[in-house]
Coordinates of C-alpha atoms and ligand atoms in Angstrom, one line a residue:
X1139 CA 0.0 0.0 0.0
X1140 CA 1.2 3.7 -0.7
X1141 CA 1.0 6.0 2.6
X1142 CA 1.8 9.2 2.8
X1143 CA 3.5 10.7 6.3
X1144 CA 0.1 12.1 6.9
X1145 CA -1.6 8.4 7.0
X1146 CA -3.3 9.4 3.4
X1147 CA -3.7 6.3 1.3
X1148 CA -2.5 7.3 -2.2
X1149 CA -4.6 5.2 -4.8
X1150 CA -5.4 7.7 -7.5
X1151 CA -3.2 9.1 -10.1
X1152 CA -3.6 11.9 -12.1
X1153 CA -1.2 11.3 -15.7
X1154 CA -0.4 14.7 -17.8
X1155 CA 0.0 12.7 -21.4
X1156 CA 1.0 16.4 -22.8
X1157 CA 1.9 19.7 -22.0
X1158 CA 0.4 20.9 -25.3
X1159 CA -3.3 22.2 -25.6
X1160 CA -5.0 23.5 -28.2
X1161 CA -6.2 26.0 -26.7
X1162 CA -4.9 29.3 -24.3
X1163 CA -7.2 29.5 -21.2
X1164 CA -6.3 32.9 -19.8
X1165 CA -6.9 30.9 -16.3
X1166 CA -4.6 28.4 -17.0
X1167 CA -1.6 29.6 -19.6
X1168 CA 0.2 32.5 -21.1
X1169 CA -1.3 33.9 -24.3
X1170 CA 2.1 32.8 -26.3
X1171 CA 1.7 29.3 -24.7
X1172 CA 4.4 28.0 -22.6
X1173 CA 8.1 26.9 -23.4
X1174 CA 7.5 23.1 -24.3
X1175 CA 9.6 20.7 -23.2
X1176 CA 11.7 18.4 -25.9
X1177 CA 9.7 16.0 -27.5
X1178 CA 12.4 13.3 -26.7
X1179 CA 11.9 14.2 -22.7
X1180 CA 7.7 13.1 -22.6
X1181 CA 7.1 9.6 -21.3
X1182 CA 6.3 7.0 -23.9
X1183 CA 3.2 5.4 -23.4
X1184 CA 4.9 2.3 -22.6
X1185 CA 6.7 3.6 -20.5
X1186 CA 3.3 5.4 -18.9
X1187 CA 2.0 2.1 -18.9
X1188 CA 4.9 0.6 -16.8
X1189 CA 5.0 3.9 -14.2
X1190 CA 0.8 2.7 -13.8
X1191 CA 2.3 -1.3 -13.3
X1192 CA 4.5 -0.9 -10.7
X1193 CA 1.9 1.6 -9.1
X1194 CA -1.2 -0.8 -9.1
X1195 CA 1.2 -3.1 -7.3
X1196 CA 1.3 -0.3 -4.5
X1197 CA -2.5 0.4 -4.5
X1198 CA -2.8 2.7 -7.5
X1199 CA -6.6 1.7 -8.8
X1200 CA -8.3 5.2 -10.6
X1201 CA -6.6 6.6 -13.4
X1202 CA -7.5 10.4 -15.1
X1203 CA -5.4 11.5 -18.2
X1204 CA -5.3 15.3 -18.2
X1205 CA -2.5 17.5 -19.6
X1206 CA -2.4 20.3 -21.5
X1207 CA -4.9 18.7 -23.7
X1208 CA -4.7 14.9 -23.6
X1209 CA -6.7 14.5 -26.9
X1210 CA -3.6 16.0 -28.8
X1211 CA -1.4 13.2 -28.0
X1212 CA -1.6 11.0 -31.3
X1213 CA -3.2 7.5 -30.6
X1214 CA -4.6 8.2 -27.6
X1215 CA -7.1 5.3 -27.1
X1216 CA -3.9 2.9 -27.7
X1217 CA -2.6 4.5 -24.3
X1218 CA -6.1 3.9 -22.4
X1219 CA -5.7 0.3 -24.0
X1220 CA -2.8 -0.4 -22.4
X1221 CA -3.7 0.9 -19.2
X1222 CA -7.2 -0.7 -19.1
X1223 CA -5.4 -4.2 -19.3
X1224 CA -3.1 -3.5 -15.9
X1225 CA -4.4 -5.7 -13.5
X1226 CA -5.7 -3.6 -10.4
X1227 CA -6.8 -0.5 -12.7
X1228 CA -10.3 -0.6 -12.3
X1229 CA -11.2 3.2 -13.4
X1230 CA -9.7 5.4 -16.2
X1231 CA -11.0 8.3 -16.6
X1232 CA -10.4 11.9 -18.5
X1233 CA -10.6 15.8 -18.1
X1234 CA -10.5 17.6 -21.4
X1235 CA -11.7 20.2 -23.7
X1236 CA -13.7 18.5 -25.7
X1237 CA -12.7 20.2 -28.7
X1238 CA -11.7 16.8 -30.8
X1239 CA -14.6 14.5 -28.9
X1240 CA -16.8 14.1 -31.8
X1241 CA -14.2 11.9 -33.4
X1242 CA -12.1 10.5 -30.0
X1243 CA -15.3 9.8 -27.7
X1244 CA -16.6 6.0 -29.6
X1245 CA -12.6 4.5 -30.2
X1246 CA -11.8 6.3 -26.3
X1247 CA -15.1 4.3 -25.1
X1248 CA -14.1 1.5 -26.9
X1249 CA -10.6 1.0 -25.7
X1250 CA -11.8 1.2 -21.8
X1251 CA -12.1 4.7 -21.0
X1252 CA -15.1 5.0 -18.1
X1253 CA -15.6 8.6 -18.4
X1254 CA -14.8 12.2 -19.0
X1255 CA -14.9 16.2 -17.5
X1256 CA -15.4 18.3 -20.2
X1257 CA -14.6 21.8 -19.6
X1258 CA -17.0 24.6 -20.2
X1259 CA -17.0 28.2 -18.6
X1260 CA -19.8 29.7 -20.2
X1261 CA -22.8 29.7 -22.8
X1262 CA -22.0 32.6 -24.6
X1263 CA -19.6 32.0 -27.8
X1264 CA -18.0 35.2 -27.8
X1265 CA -17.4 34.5 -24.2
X1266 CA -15.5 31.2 -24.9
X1267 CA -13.5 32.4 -27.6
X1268 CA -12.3 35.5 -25.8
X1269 CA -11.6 32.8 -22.3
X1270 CA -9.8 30.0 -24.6
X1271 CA -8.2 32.4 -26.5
X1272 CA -9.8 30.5 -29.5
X1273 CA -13.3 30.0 -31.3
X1274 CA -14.1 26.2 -31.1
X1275 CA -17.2 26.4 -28.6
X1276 CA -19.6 24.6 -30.8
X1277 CA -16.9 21.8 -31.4
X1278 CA -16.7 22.0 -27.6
X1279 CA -20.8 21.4 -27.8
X1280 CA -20.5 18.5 -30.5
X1281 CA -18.0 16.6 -27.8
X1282 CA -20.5 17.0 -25.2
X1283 CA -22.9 15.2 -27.3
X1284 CA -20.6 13.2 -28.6
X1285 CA -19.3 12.0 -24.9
X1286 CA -22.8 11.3 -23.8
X1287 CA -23.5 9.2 -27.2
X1288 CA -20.3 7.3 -26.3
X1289 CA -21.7 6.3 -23.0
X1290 CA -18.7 8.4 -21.5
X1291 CA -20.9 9.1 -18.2
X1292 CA -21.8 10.1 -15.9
X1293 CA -20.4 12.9 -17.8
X1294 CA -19.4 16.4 -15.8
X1295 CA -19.7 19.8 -17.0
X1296 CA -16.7 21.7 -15.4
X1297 CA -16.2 25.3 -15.3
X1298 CA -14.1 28.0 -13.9
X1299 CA -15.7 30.7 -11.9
X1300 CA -14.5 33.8 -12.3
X1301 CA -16.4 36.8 -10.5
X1302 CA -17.1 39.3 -13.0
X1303 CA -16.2 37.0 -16.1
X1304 CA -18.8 34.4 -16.0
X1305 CA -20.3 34.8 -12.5
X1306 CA -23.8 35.6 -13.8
X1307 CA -24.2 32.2 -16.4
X1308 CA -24.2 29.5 -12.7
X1309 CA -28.0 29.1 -13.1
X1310 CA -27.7 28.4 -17.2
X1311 CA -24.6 26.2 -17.0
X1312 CA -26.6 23.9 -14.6
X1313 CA -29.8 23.8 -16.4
X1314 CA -27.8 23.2 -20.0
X1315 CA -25.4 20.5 -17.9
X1316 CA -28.9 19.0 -16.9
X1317 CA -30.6 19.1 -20.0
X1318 CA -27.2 17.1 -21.5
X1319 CA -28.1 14.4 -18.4
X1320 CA -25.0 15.8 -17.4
X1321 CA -23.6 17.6 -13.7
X1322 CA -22.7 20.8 -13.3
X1323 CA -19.1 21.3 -11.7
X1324 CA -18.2 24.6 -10.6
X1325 CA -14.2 25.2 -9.7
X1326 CA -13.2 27.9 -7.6
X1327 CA -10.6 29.7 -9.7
X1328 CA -7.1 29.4 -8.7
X1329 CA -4.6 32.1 -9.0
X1330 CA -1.7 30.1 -10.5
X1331 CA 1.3 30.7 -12.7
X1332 CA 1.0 33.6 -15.1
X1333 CA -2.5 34.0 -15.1
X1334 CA -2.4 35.1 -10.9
X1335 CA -0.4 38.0 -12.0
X1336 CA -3.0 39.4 -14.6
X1337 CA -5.8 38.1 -12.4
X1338 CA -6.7 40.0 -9.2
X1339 CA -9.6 39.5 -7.4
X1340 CA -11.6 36.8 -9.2
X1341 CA -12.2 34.5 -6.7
X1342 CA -15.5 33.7 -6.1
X1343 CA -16.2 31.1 -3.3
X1344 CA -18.5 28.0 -3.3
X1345 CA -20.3 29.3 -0.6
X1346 CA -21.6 32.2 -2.4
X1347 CA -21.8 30.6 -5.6
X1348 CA -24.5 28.4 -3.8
X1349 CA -26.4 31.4 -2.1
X1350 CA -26.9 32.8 -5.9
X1351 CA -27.7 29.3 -7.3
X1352 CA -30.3 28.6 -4.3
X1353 CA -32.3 31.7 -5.9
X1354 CA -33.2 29.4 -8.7
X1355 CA -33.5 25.8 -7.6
X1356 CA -34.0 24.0 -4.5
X1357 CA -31.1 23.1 -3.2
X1358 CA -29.9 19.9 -0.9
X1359 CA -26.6 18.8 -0.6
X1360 CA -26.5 15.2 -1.6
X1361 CA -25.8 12.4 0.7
X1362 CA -24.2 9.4 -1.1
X1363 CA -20.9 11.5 -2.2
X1364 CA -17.3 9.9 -2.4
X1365 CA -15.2 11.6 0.3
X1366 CA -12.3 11.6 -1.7
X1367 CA -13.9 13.5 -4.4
X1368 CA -13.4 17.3 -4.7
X1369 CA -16.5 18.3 -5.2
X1370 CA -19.0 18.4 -3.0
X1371 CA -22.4 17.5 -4.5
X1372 CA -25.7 19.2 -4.2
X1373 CA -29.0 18.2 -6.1
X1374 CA -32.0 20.2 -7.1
X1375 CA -35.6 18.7 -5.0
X1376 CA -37.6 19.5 -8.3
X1377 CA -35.9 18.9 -11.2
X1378 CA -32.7 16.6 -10.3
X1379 CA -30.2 18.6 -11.8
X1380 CA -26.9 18.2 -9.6
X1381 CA -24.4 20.5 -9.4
X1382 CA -20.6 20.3 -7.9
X1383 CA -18.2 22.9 -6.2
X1384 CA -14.8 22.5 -6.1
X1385 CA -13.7 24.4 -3.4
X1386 CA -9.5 24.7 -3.5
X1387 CA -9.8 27.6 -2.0
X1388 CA -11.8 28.3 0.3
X1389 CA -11.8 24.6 2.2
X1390 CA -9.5 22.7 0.4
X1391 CA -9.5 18.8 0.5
X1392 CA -6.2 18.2 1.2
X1393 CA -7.2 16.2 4.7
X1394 CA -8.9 13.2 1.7
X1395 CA -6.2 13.4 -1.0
X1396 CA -5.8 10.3 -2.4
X1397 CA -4.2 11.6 -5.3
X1398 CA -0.9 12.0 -7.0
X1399 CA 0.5 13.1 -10.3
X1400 CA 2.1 12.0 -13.3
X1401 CA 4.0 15.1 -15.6
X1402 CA 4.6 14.8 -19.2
X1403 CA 8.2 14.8 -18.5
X1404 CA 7.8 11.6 -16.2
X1405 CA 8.0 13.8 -12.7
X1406 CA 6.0 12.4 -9.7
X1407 CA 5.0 15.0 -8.1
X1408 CA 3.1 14.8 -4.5
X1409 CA 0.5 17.6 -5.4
X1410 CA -0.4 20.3 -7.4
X1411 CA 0.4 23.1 -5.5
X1412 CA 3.8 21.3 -4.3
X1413 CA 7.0 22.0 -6.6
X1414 CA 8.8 18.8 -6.0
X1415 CA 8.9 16.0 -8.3
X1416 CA 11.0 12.6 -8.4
X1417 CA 12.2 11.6 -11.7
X1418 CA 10.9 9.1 -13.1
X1419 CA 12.3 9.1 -15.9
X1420 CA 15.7 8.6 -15.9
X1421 CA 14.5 5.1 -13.8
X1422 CA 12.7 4.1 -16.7
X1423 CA 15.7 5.4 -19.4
X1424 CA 18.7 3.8 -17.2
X1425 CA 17.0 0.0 -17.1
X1426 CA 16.0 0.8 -13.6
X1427 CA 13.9 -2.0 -11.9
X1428 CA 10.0 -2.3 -10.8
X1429 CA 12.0 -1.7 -7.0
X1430 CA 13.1 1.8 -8.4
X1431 CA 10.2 2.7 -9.9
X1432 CA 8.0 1.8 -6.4
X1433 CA 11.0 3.8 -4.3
X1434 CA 10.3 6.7 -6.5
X1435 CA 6.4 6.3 -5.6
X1436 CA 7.3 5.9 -2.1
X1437 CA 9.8 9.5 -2.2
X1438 CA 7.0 11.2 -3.8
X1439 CA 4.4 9.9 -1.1
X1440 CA 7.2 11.1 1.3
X1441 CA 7.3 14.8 0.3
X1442 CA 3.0 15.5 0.1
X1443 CA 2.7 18.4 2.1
X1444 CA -0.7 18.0 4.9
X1445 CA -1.7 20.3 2.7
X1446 CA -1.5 23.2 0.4
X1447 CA -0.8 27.0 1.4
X1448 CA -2.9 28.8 -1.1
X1449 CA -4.6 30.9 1.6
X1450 CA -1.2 31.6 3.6
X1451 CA -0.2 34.7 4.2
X1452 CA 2.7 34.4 2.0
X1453 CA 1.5 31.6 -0.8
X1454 CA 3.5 29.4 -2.1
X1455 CA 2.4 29.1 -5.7
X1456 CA 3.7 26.4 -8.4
X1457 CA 6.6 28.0 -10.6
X1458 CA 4.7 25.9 -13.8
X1459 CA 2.2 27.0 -15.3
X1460 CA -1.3 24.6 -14.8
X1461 CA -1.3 23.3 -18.1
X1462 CA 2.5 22.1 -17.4
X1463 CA 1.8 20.6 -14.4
X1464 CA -1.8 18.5 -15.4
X1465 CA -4.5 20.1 -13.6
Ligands
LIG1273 N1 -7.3 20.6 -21.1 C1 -8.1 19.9 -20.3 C2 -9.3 20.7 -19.8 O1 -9.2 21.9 -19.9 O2 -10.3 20.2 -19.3 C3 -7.4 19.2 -19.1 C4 -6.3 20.0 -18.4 S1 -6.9 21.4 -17.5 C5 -5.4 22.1 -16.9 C6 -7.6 20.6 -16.1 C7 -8.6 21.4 -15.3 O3 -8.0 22.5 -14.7 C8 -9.7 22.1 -16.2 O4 -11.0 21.7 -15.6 C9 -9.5 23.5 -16.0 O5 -10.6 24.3 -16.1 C10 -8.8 23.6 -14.7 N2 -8.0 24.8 -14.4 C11 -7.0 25.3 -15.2 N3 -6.5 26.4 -14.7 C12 -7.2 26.7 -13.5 C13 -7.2 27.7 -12.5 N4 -6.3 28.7 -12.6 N5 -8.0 27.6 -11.5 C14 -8.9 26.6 -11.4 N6 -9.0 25.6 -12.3 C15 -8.2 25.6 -13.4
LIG1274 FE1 -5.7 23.9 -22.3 FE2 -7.3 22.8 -20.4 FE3 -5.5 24.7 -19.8 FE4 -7.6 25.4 -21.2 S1 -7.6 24.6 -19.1 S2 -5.5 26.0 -21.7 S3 -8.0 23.6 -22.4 S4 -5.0 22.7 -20.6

């Protein structure tokens, strides 16, 4: 089993197959885009595959694939293939864009994946071009349908709330998540890498996210959630829709982290918030053994902070961008 000094079972990894994205959330990444690393230094999907053997070993059962953009990496669904047949991986599952879903979401299905997040801040197209940096909303729409077609579910909605950007759209996004059989996820925006500098003062909490949201439909939280998952869940009495907060911010999670990460680059890295990572990667390039490779889970384990210092007085923010790291 993989423990962390904090008694935290680790059994969930989070694998960045890219740092590339095709698009530029001003959230999440620098309009230029960020310096890439060399296409020699990402992980192979064998060797991905072999990082997620030696893990399941330790405990590892729930895979997500995030990046950058994980539907840019060529092949993908031969990489959720491979990870589906690991004995011990009983959950893969994916946050994306949904950009390139309308072709991805049957062969992604197909090769094992369970289900995905989908992004989506807002309703308005003007809106999403001007947050992504780019005009693909109604692609974004046809992967939505595309990932419910698929049987990709229970599919979530996930968006960033920003106050003053798309703070007045809660009450649509949930009905339009609902009417896609879909629930609504709302993140509490995080003030990371670039974007923190450009961005004061967007936070908007969960807590008043609800208030606004309990104007419009009744309410109750729900009471069959996973306690390791971020969000906490809340359902509407009259019409069912369920909606999520994802409060980082305000009260993070950190106490129910089961989670660790997986870079592009082959880093294991504890948490997001947490800039330390062990290389894995020169295990896996220097014929290191499965005992190397489960050392390097254990290190990792070793360094998780008890939990993140967003809301210190003086934060401690990642020195990579989001979409480096794998959010
Ligand atoms: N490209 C995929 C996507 O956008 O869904 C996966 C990678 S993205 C980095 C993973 C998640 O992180 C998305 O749900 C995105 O909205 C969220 N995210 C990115 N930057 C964020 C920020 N500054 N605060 C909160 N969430 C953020
Ligand atoms: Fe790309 Fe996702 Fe980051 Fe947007 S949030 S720039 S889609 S990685």
């Amino acid at each position: 089993m993989l423990c962390d000094r904090h008694h935290r079972v680790i059994s969930y990894l989070r694998i960045s197959v890219t740092e590339r994205c095709n698009f530029r959330c001003v959230y999440c990444m620098p309009a230029a885009g960020i310096q890439l690393a060399p296409r020699a230094h990402l992980l192979t999907y064998e060797e991905i595959a072999r990082v997620v053997q030696v893990g399941a070993k330790l405990g590892l059962s729930k895979i997500r694939l995030t990046g950058g953009e994980p539907t840019v990496r060529r092949d993908l669904p031969d990489l959720v293939a491979m990870l589906a047949a690991i004995d011990g991986i009983n959950e893969i599952t994916m946050t994306t864009n949904g950009v390139l879903l309308a072709s991805l979401a049957q062969p992604l299905k197909a090769a094992g994946l369970r289900r995905v997040n989908i992004s989506l801040d807002t309703l308005q197209p003007e809106r999403a071009a001007a947050l992504a940096r780019r005009d693909y909303f109604d692609a974004v729409l046809r992967g939505i349908d595309a990932a419910r077609d698929a049987g990709l579910t229970p599919l979530k909605l996930n968006a960033v709330v920003m106050r003053g950007v798309n703070d007045d759209e809660l009450a649509d996004l949930v009905s339009f998540a609902h009417s896609k059989g879909a629930q609504m996820r709302f993140i509490e925006y995080m003030p990371m890498g670039v974007a923190r500098l450009n961005e004061q003062n967007k936070l908007m909490t969960a807590r008043e996210m609800l208030e606004r949201l309990k104007t419009h439909f009744d309410l109750t939280p729900e009471q069959d959630g996973d306690l390791a998952d971020p969000a906490r869940g809340w359902v509407c009495q009259r019409t069912g829709a369920r909606v999520g907060f994802i409060t980082s911010i305000s009260e993070h999670f950190c106490d129910t982290c089961n989670r660790m990460r997986l870079t592009a680059e082959g880093g294991l890295r504890p948490c997001l918030h947490q800039d330390a990572e062990v290389d894995v990667r020169s295990i896996l390039r220097s014929n290191g053994s499965d005992v190397a490779i489960e050392q390097a889970y254990r290190d990792a384990a070793n360094l998780k902070w008890a939990g993140h210092h967003m809301n210190d007085v003086i934060p401690l923010y990642s020195a990579k961008e989001m979409v480096a790291i794998g959010g």
